[in-house]
PDB file of C-alpha atoms in Angstrom:
ATOM      1  CA  UNK A 750     106.839  91.933  97.444  1.00 57.00           C
ATOM      2  CA  UNK A 751     105.410  89.837  99.013  1.00 55.00           C
ATOM      3  CA  UNK A 752     106.791  89.993 102.546  1.00 56.00           C
ATOM      4  CA  UNK A 753     108.046  86.461 102.998  1.00 62.00           C
ATOM      5  CA  UNK A 754     109.036  86.901 106.643  1.00 76.00           C
ATOM      6  CA  UNK A 755     105.504  87.667 107.801  1.00 87.00           C
ATOM      7  CA  UNK A 756     103.682  84.929 109.735  1.00 95.00           C
ATOM      8  CA  UNK A 757     101.020  82.732 108.213  1.00 97.00           C
ATOM      9  CA  UNK A 758      97.507  83.499 109.439  1.00 98.00           C
ATOM     10  CA  UNK A 759      94.387  81.378 109.214  1.00 98.00           C
ATOM     11  CA  UNK A 760      90.982  82.860 108.526  1.00 98.00           C
ATOM     12  CA  UNK A 761      87.619  81.100 108.713  1.00 98.00           C
ATOM     13  CA  UNK A 762      84.631  82.307 106.692  1.00 98.00           C
ATOM     14  CA  UNK A 763      81.453  81.514 108.579  1.00 98.00           C
ATOM     15  CA  UNK A 764      78.714  81.207 105.986  1.00 97.00           C
ATOM     16  CA  UNK A 765      75.721  83.169 107.359  1.00 98.00           C
ATOM     17  CA  UNK A 766      73.200  80.787 105.824  1.00 98.00           C
ATOM     18  CA  UNK A 767      71.183  77.645 106.589  1.00 98.00           C
ATOM     19  CA  UNK A 768      71.781  77.999 110.363  1.00 98.00           C
ATOM     20  CA  UNK A 769      70.305  79.821 113.347  1.00 98.00           C
ATOM     21  CA  UNK A 770      72.016  82.905 114.708  1.00 97.00           C
ATOM     22  CA  UNK A 771      72.628  81.047 117.969  1.00 97.00           C
ATOM     23  CA  UNK A 772      74.688  78.513 116.021  1.00 98.00           C
ATOM     24  CA  UNK A 773      76.697  81.288 114.402  1.00 98.00           C
ATOM     25  CA  UNK A 774      77.285  82.967 117.759  1.00 97.00           C
ATOM     26  CA  UNK A 775      78.531  79.738 119.298  1.00 98.00           C
ATOM     27  CA  UNK A 776      80.811  79.055 116.330  1.00 98.00           C
ATOM     28  CA  UNK A 777      82.396  82.507 116.631  1.00 98.00           C
ATOM     29  CA  UNK A 778      83.271  81.891 120.274  1.00 97.00           C
ATOM     30  CA  UNK A 779      84.618  78.427 119.630  1.00 98.00           C
ATOM     31  CA  UNK A 780      86.753  79.482 116.659  1.00 98.00           C
ATOM     32  CA  UNK A 781      88.266  82.391 118.555  1.00 98.00           C
ATOM     33  CA  UNK A 782      89.065  80.082 121.469  1.00 98.00           C
ATOM     34  CA  UNK A 783      90.700  77.630 119.055  1.00 98.00           C
ATOM     35  CA  UNK A 784      93.093  80.329 117.912  1.00 98.00           C
ATOM     36  CA  UNK A 785      92.053  81.315 114.389  1.00 98.00           C
ATOM     37  CA  UNK A 786      93.417  84.690 113.339  1.00 98.00           C
ATOM     38  CA  UNK A 787      90.502  86.135 111.364  1.00 98.00           C
ATOM     39  CA  UNK A 788      86.777  85.510 111.098  1.00 98.00           C
ATOM     40  CA  UNK A 789      84.799  86.448 108.012  1.00 98.00           C
ATOM     41  CA  UNK A 790      81.200  86.312 106.872  1.00 98.00           C
ATOM     42  CA  UNK A 791      79.908  87.353 103.436  1.00 98.00           C
ATOM     43  CA  UNK A 792      77.708  90.205 102.250  1.00 98.00           C
ATOM     44  CA  UNK A 793      74.644  88.689 100.595  1.00 98.00           C
ATOM     45  CA  UNK A 794      70.929  88.615 101.312  1.00 98.00           C
ATOM     46  CA  UNK A 795      70.128  85.054 100.231  1.00 98.00           C
ATOM     47  CA  UNK A 796      71.947  81.706 100.494  1.00 98.00           C
ATOM     48  CA  UNK A 797      74.589  80.996  97.881  1.00 97.00           C
ATOM     49  CA  UNK A 798      74.059  77.238  98.026  1.00 94.00           C
ATOM     50  CA  UNK A 799      71.624  74.778  99.519  1.00 95.00           C
ATOM     51  CA  UNK A 800      68.004  75.903  99.848  1.00 97.00           C
ATOM     52  CA  UNK A 801      67.916  79.239  97.957  1.00 97.00           C
ATOM     53  CA  UNK A 802      65.217  80.471 100.334  1.00 97.00           C
ATOM     54  CA  UNK A 803      66.794  79.063 103.479  1.00 97.00           C
ATOM     55  CA  UNK A 804      67.810  80.991 106.574  1.00 98.00           C
ATOM     56  CA  UNK A 805      70.224  83.847 105.941  1.00 98.00           C
ATOM     57  CA  UNK A 806      71.534  86.824 107.966  1.00 98.00           C
ATOM     58  CA  UNK A 807      72.803  90.281 107.002  1.00 98.00           C
ATOM     59  CA  UNK A 808      76.547  90.940 107.116  1.00 98.00           C
ATOM     60  CA  UNK A 809      77.199  94.333 108.728  1.00 98.00           C
ATOM     61  CA  UNK A 810      74.837  94.019 111.681  1.00 98.00           C
ATOM     62  CA  UNK A 811      76.416  90.634 112.396  1.00 98.00           C
ATOM     63  CA  UNK A 812      79.916  92.131 112.247  1.00 98.00           C
ATOM     64  CA  UNK A 813      78.953  94.739 114.836  1.00 98.00           C
ATOM     65  CA  UNK A 814      77.826  91.907 117.122  1.00 98.00           C
ATOM     66  CA  UNK A 815      81.121  90.092 116.541  1.00 98.00           C
ATOM     67  CA  UNK A 816      82.993  93.262 117.461  1.00 98.00           C
ATOM     68  CA  UNK A 817      81.374  93.164 120.897  1.00 97.00           C
ATOM     69  CA  UNK A 818      81.409  89.389 121.263  1.00 97.00           C
ATOM     70  CA  UNK A 819      85.077  88.749 120.489  1.00 98.00           C
ATOM     71  CA  UNK A 820      88.251  89.802 122.286  1.00 96.00           C
ATOM     72  CA  UNK A 821      91.240  88.967 120.069  1.00 97.00           C
ATOM     73  CA  UNK A 822      90.367  87.840 116.555  1.00 98.00           C
ATOM     74  CA  UNK A 823      90.307  90.211 113.580  1.00 98.00           C
ATOM     75  CA  UNK A 824      87.129  90.073 111.500  1.00 98.00           C
ATOM     76  CA  UNK A 825      85.273  91.435 108.505  1.00 98.00           C
ATOM     77  CA  UNK A 826      83.310  90.481 105.405  1.00 98.00           C
ATOM     78  CA  UNK A 827      84.796  88.420 102.613  1.00 97.00           C
ATOM     79  CA  UNK A 828      83.638  90.584 101.046  1.00 95.00           C
ATOM     80  CA  UNK A 829      81.354  93.581 101.479  1.00 97.00           C
ATOM     81  CA  UNK A 830      79.408  94.565  98.356  1.00 97.00           C
ATOM     82  CA  UNK A 831      80.097  98.188  97.464  1.00 97.00           C
ATOM     83  CA  UNK A 832      76.807  98.450  95.558  1.00 96.00           C
ATOM     84  CA  UNK A 833      74.540  97.931  98.546  1.00 97.00           C
ATOM     85  CA  UNK A 834      75.442 100.981 100.655  1.00 97.00           C
ATOM     86  CA  UNK A 835      76.542 104.558 100.167  1.00 97.00           C
ATOM     87  CA  UNK A 836      80.380 104.623 100.419  1.00 98.00           C
ATOM     88  CA  UNK A 837      80.436 107.358 103.054  1.00 98.00           C
ATOM     89  CA  UNK A 838      78.000 105.323 105.128  1.00 98.00           C
ATOM     90  CA  UNK A 839      80.236 102.263 104.709  1.00 98.00           C
ATOM     91  CA  UNK A 840      83.164 104.280 106.042  1.00 98.00           C
ATOM     92  CA  UNK A 841      81.181 105.420 109.070  1.00 98.00           C
ATOM     93  CA  UNK A 842      79.922 101.898 109.773  1.00 98.00           C
ATOM     94  CA  UNK A 843      83.463 100.528 109.510  1.00 98.00           C
ATOM     95  CA  UNK A 844      84.817 103.228 111.830  1.00 98.00           C
ATOM     96  CA  UNK A 845      82.096 102.520 114.386  1.00 98.00           C
ATOM     97  CA  UNK A 846      82.702  98.765 114.313  1.00 98.00           C
ATOM     98  CA  UNK A 847      86.420  99.458 114.621  1.00 98.00           C
ATOM     99  CA  UNK A 848      85.753 101.351 117.868  1.00 98.00           C
ATOM    100  CA  UNK A 849      83.341  98.719 119.209  1.00 98.00           C
ATOM    101  CA  UNK A 850      86.021  96.066 118.721  1.00 98.00           C
ATOM    102  CA  UNK A 851      88.834  98.095 120.300  1.00 97.00           C
ATOM    103  CA  UNK A 852      87.686  97.797 123.933  1.00 85.00           C
ATOM    104  CA  UNK A 853      90.254 100.288 125.172  1.00 81.00           C
ATOM    105  CA  UNK A 854      92.909  99.360 122.608  1.00 89.00           C
ATOM    106  CA  UNK A 855      93.221  99.130 118.845  1.00 96.00           C
ATOM    107  CA  UNK A 856      90.344  97.977 116.669  1.00 98.00           C
ATOM    108  CA  UNK A 857      90.276  94.631 114.899  1.00 98.00           C
ATOM    109  CA  UNK A 858      87.978  95.302 111.939  1.00 98.00           C
ATOM    110  CA  UNK A 859      89.177  94.499 108.392  1.00 98.00           C
ATOM    111  CA  UNK A 860      87.361  96.300 105.576  1.00 98.00           C
ATOM    112  CA  UNK A 861      86.999  93.575 102.965  1.00 98.00           C
ATOM    113  CA  UNK A 862      85.169  94.865  99.914  1.00 97.00           C
ATOM    114  CA  UNK A 863      84.313  94.071  96.316  1.00 96.00           C
ATOM    115  CA  UNK A 864      82.136  95.121  93.411  1.00 96.00           C
ATOM    116  CA  UNK A 865      79.312  92.577  93.817  1.00 95.00           C
ATOM    117  CA  UNK A 866      78.073  89.828  91.509  1.00 96.00           C
ATOM    118  CA  UNK A 867      74.991  88.014  92.887  1.00 97.00           C
ATOM    119  CA  UNK A 868      72.143  89.293  90.727  1.00 97.00           C
ATOM    120  CA  UNK A 869      69.353  88.041  92.973  1.00 98.00           C
ATOM    121  CA  UNK A 870      70.531  90.396  95.722  1.00 98.00           C
ATOM    122  CA  UNK A 871      70.309  93.332  93.331  1.00 98.00           C
ATOM    123  CA  UNK A 872      66.962  92.410  91.838  1.00 98.00           C
ATOM    124  CA  UNK A 873      65.141  91.661  95.090  1.00 97.00           C
ATOM    125  CA  UNK A 874      66.571  94.602  97.040  1.00 98.00           C
ATOM    126  CA  UNK A 875      66.120  97.133  94.247  1.00 97.00           C
ATOM    127  CA  UNK A 876      69.730  97.878  93.301  1.00 97.00           C
ATOM    128  CA  UNK A 877      70.816  98.487  89.726  1.00 96.00           C
ATOM    129  CA  UNK A 878      72.840  95.480  88.580  1.00 97.00           C
ATOM    130  CA  UNK A 879      74.690  97.213  85.752  1.00 96.00           C
ATOM    131  CA  UNK A 880      77.658  95.386  84.273  1.00 97.00           C
ATOM    132  CA  UNK A 881      80.804  93.884  85.741  1.00 95.00           C
ATOM    133  CA  UNK A 882      82.708  96.891  84.408  1.00 95.00           C
ATOM    134  CA  UNK A 883      80.312  99.489  85.818  1.00 97.00           C
ATOM    135  CA  UNK A 884      80.331  97.807  89.219  1.00 97.00           C
ATOM    136  CA  UNK A 885      84.142  97.841  89.286  1.00 96.00           C
ATOM    137  CA  UNK A 886      84.129 101.526  88.321  1.00 96.00           C
ATOM    138  CA  UNK A 887      81.738 102.176  91.201  1.00 97.00           C
ATOM    139  CA  UNK A 888      84.025 100.248  93.563  1.00 97.00           C
ATOM    140  CA  UNK A 889      87.039 102.347  92.577  1.00 97.00           C
ATOM    141  CA  UNK A 890      85.113 105.574  93.113  1.00 97.00           C
ATOM    142  CA  UNK A 891      83.558 104.240  96.312  1.00 97.00           C
ATOM    143  CA  UNK A 892      86.914 103.379  97.870  1.00 97.00           C
ATOM    144  CA  UNK A 893      88.160 106.909  97.199  1.00 97.00           C
ATOM    145  CA  UNK A 894      85.143 108.162  99.140  1.00 98.00           C
ATOM    146  CA  UNK A 895      85.592 105.628 101.945  1.00 98.00           C
ATOM    147  CA  UNK A 896      89.197 106.629 102.598  1.00 97.00           C
ATOM    148  CA  UNK A 897      88.371 110.322 102.336  1.00 98.00           C
ATOM    149  CA  UNK A 898      85.538 109.928 104.862  1.00 98.00           C
ATOM    150  CA  UNK A 899      87.810 108.076 107.305  1.00 98.00           C
ATOM    151  CA  UNK A 900      90.017 111.176 107.361  1.00 98.00           C
ATOM    152  CA  UNK A 901      87.042 113.383 108.314  1.00 98.00           C
ATOM    153  CA  UNK A 902      85.227 111.316 110.943  1.00 98.00           C
ATOM    154  CA  UNK A 903      85.200 112.321 114.607  1.00 98.00           C
ATOM    155  CA  UNK A 904      86.409 110.293 116.324  1.00 97.00           C
ATOM    156  CA  UNK A 905      88.784 108.903 113.754  1.00 97.00           C
ATOM    157  CA  UNK A 906      89.259 105.137 113.406  1.00 98.00           C
ATOM    158  CA  UNK A 907      91.515 103.666 116.089  1.00 97.00           C
ATOM    159  CA  UNK A 908      93.978 102.558 113.406  1.00 97.00           C
ATOM    160  CA  UNK A 909      94.464 102.676 109.671  1.00 97.00           C
ATOM    161  CA  UNK A 910      91.709 100.162 108.913  1.00 98.00           C
ATOM    162  CA  UNK A 911      93.143  97.414 106.674  1.00 98.00           C
ATOM    163  CA  UNK A 912      91.475  97.156 103.264  1.00 98.00           C
ATOM    164  CA  UNK A 913      91.050  93.705 101.711  1.00 98.00           C
ATOM    165  CA  UNK A 914      90.100  93.515  98.038  1.00 97.00           C
ATOM    166  CA  UNK A 915      89.285  90.274  96.263  1.00 93.00           C
ATOM    167  CA  UNK A 916      89.607  89.353  92.613  1.00 93.00           C
ATOM    168  CA  UNK A 917      92.123  88.816  89.844  1.00 94.00           C
ATOM    169  CA  UNK A 918      91.042  90.904  86.832  1.00 94.00           C
ATOM    170  CA  UNK A 919      94.106  92.645  85.469  1.00 94.00           C
ATOM    171  CA  UNK A 920      92.560  95.693  83.825  1.00 94.00           C
ATOM    172  CA  UNK A 921      90.461  97.009  86.700  1.00 96.00           C
ATOM    173  CA  UNK A 922      90.470  94.868  89.846  1.00 97.00           C
ATOM    174  CA  UNK A 923      94.235  94.647  90.309  1.00 97.00           C
ATOM    175  CA  UNK A 924      94.565  98.380  89.657  1.00 97.00           C
ATOM    176  CA  UNK A 925      92.145  98.961  92.546  1.00 97.00           C
ATOM    177  CA  UNK A 926      94.241  96.566  94.631  1.00 97.00           C
ATOM    178  CA  UNK A 927      97.371  98.571  93.837  1.00 97.00           C
ATOM    179  CA  UNK A 928      95.649 101.825  94.765  1.00 97.00           C
ATOM    180  CA  UNK A 929      93.870 100.794  97.968  1.00 97.00           C
ATOM    181  CA  UNK A 930      94.546  97.287  99.286  1.00 97.00           C
ATOM    182  CA  UNK A 931      96.527  96.108 102.265  1.00 97.00           C
ATOM    183  CA  UNK A 932      95.397  92.533 101.562  1.00 98.00           C
ATOM    184  CA  UNK A 933      94.807  91.002  98.132  1.00 98.00           C
ATOM    185  CA  UNK A 934      92.529  87.945  98.211  1.00 97.00           C
ATOM    186  CA  UNK A 935      91.993  85.571  95.309  1.00 95.00           C
ATOM    187  CA  UNK A 936      91.424  81.960  94.292  1.00 94.00           C
ATOM    188  CA  UNK A 937      94.334  81.829  91.833  1.00 95.00           C
ATOM    189  CA  UNK A 938      96.565  78.776  91.567  1.00 95.00           C
ATOM    190  CA  UNK A 939     100.092  78.848  92.991  1.00 96.00           C
ATOM    191  CA  UNK A 940     101.679  79.260  89.576  1.00 95.00           C
ATOM    192  CA  UNK A 941      99.539  82.342  88.854  1.00 97.00           C
ATOM    193  CA  UNK A 942     100.526  84.278  91.968  1.00 97.00           C
ATOM    194  CA  UNK A 943     103.825  85.692  90.684  1.00 96.00           C
ATOM    195  CA  UNK A 944     102.249  86.951  87.455  1.00 97.00           C
ATOM    196  CA  UNK A 945      99.365  88.627  89.264  1.00 97.00           C
ATOM    197  CA  UNK A 946     101.750  90.267  91.731  1.00 97.00           C
ATOM    198  CA  UNK A 947     103.715  91.613  88.784  1.00 97.00           C
ATOM    199  CA  UNK A 948     100.535  93.164  87.406  1.00 97.00           C
ATOM    200  CA  UNK A 949      99.814  94.744  90.803  1.00 97.00           C
ATOM    201  CA  UNK A 950     103.343  96.161  90.938  1.00 97.00           C
ATOM    202  CA  UNK A 951     102.997  97.700  87.478  1.00 97.00           C
ATOM    203  CA  UNK A 952      99.684  99.295  88.443  1.00 97.00           C
ATOM    204  CA  UNK A 953     101.313 100.585  91.634  1.00 97.00           C
ATOM    205  CA  UNK A 954     103.883 102.390  89.491  1.00 97.00           C
ATOM    206  CA  UNK A 955     101.037 104.007  87.551  1.00 96.00           C
ATOM    207  CA  UNK A 956      99.151 104.929  90.727  1.00 96.00           C
ATOM    208  CA  UNK A 957     102.239 106.085  92.613  1.00 97.00           C
ATOM    209  CA  UNK A 958     101.525 103.726  95.510  1.00 96.00           C
ATOM    210  CA  UNK A 959     103.689 101.423  97.604  1.00 96.00           C
ATOM    211  CA  UNK A 960     102.601  97.780  97.594  1.00 96.00           C
ATOM    212  CA  UNK A 961     105.703  96.422  99.317  1.00 94.00           C
ATOM    213  CA  UNK A 962     103.631  95.562 102.401  1.00 94.00           C
ATOM    214  CA  UNK A 963     100.751  93.874 100.564  1.00 96.00           C
ATOM    215  CA  UNK A 964      99.511  90.668 102.189  1.00 97.00           C
ATOM    216  CA  UNK A 965      98.706  87.907  99.698  1.00 97.00           C
ATOM    217  CA  UNK A 966      95.575  85.954 100.636  1.00 98.00           C
ATOM    218  CA  UNK A 967      94.010  82.847  99.143  1.00 97.00           C
ATOM    219  CA  UNK A 968      91.221  80.357  99.736  1.00 96.00           C
ATOM    220  CA  UNK A 969      91.534  76.795 101.019  1.00 96.00           C
ATOM    221  CA  UNK A 970      88.314  75.475  99.478  1.00 88.00           C
ATOM    222  CA  UNK A 971      88.979  72.119  97.859  1.00 89.00           C
ATOM    223  CA  UNK A 972      92.683  72.333  98.629  1.00 94.00           C
ATOM    224  CA  UNK A 973      95.003  70.139 100.636  1.00 95.00           C
ATOM    225  CA  UNK A 974      98.325  70.839 102.273  1.00 96.00           C
ATOM    226  CA  UNK A 975     100.299  70.326  99.035  1.00 97.00           C
ATOM    227  CA  UNK A 976      98.406  73.186  97.380  1.00 96.00           C
ATOM    228  CA  UNK A 977      98.717  75.302 100.515  1.00 97.00           C
ATOM    229  CA  UNK A 978     102.461  74.606 100.633  1.00 97.00           C
ATOM    230  CA  UNK A 979     102.788  75.768  97.031  1.00 97.00           C
ATOM    231  CA  UNK A 980     100.774  78.909  97.705  1.00 97.00           C
ATOM    232  CA  UNK A 981     102.941  79.593 100.736  1.00 97.00           C
ATOM    233  CA  UNK A 982     106.093  79.204  98.660  1.00 96.00           C
ATOM    234  CA  UNK A 983     104.630  81.734  96.189  1.00 96.00           C
ATOM    235  CA  UNK A 984     104.184  84.280  98.988  1.00 96.00           C
ATOM    236  CA  UNK A 985     100.661  83.683 100.285  1.00 97.00           C
ATOM    237  CA  UNK A 986     100.416  84.420 103.997  1.00 97.00           C
ATOM    238  CA  UNK A 987      96.673  84.546 104.721  1.00 98.00           C
ATOM    239  CA  UNK A 988      94.650  81.380 104.115  1.00 98.00           C
ATOM    240  CA  UNK A 989      90.875  81.257 104.561  1.00 98.00           C
ATOM    241  CA  UNK A 990      88.733  78.176 105.106  1.00 97.00           C
ATOM    242  CA  UNK A 991      85.026  78.197 104.232  1.00 96.00           C
ATOM    243  CA  UNK A 992      82.925  76.950 107.149  1.00 96.00           C
ATOM    244  CA  UNK A 993      79.419  75.586 106.582  1.00 95.00           C
ATOM    245  CA  UNK A 994      76.876  74.784 109.257  1.00 95.00           C
ATOM    246  CA  UNK A 995      74.991  73.474 111.005  1.00 95.00           C
ATOM    247  CA  UNK A 996      77.394  70.500 111.181  1.00 95.00           C
ATOM    248  CA  UNK A 997      80.605  72.497 111.564  1.00 97.00           C
ATOM    249  CA  UNK A 998      83.809  70.540 110.915  1.00 96.00           C
ATOM    250  CA  UNK A 999      86.071  71.765 113.715  1.00 98.00           C
ATOM    251  CA  UNK A1000      88.557  68.973 113.023  1.00 97.00           C
ATOM    252  CA  UNK A1001      89.343  70.587 109.667  1.00 97.00           C
ATOM    253  CA  UNK A1002      90.062  73.861 111.456  1.00 98.00           C
ATOM    254  CA  UNK A1003      92.357  72.082 113.928  1.00 98.00           C
ATOM    255  CA  UNK A1004      94.271  70.493 111.062  1.00 97.00           C
ATOM    256  CA  UNK A1005      94.814  73.839 109.347  1.00 98.00           C
ATOM    257  CA  UNK A1006      95.816  75.467 112.627  1.00 98.00           C
ATOM    258  CA  UNK A1007      98.498  72.800 113.027  1.00 97.00           C
ATOM    259  CA  UNK A1008      99.655  73.470 109.462  1.00 97.00           C
ATOM    260  CA  UNK A1009      99.783  77.212 110.184  1.00 98.00           C
ATOM    261  CA  UNK A1010     101.783  76.690 113.363  1.00 97.00           C
ATOM    262  CA  UNK A1011     104.217  74.417 111.546  1.00 96.00           C
ATOM    263  CA  UNK A1012     104.779  77.104 108.893  1.00 96.00           C
ATOM    264  CA  UNK A1013     105.394  79.602 111.683  1.00 95.00           C
ATOM    265  CA  UNK A1014     108.028  77.429 113.295  1.00 90.00           C
ATOM    266  CA  UNK A1015     105.709  75.895 115.849  1.00 72.00           C
ATOM    267  CA  UNK A1016     104.411  79.268 117.058  1.00 59.00           C
ATOM    268  CA  UNK A1017     100.713  80.182 116.811  1.00 55.00           C
TER     269      UNK A1017
END
């Protein structure tokens, strides 16, 4: 671990804030046409930066629209907040979006999830904020319920829906990664990756799980190609670029697509 022969993929996180939905819809089409591999939004109810009361759209309903709108790209939230919805409901929503996106084939939905952190969401929507530890405990229990529900639903998901979990905490988060994740996403530096992967492997031994196929994912915010090269050398294979509107920087996406293709030997 990690699988060094797997291709590099580029994700773009469309921030669902400070723009109209028409602008988001157009950006989704353009980014898919450009050849990005994954599209993400985030699961919040208010903007994370800029005008705190500016325009903002809900994650899951948007993802269902993307499932119908797109043809090729994989997509999901980076990340869903486990606290905001019953876990069995989350599983059913994910399964339904998976089917919407399949269009006669295999679904393209990625179940990215986390424990939540943005207190304003909790306070204004009436959720109990708790503590970082209690929210992580709820995430661990919630993921057990999500995977159990996927096994019961009729019809079943079109594929084993990939689970993406973000974070780097060694006592709880990385144990959840070892138990459930297909993709581990973080913001760690290149020289931290090997240590964190070692922690995941030790938790996998405790959990009795196989993490040999885990995809290592990281963020491109504030990073240039030298940092990305170092992350790649450490085993990172999914790179995600934050994308802010309304003045979307498509040139930045083109540059990272060229970098991706170069890492893949000139193949998209």
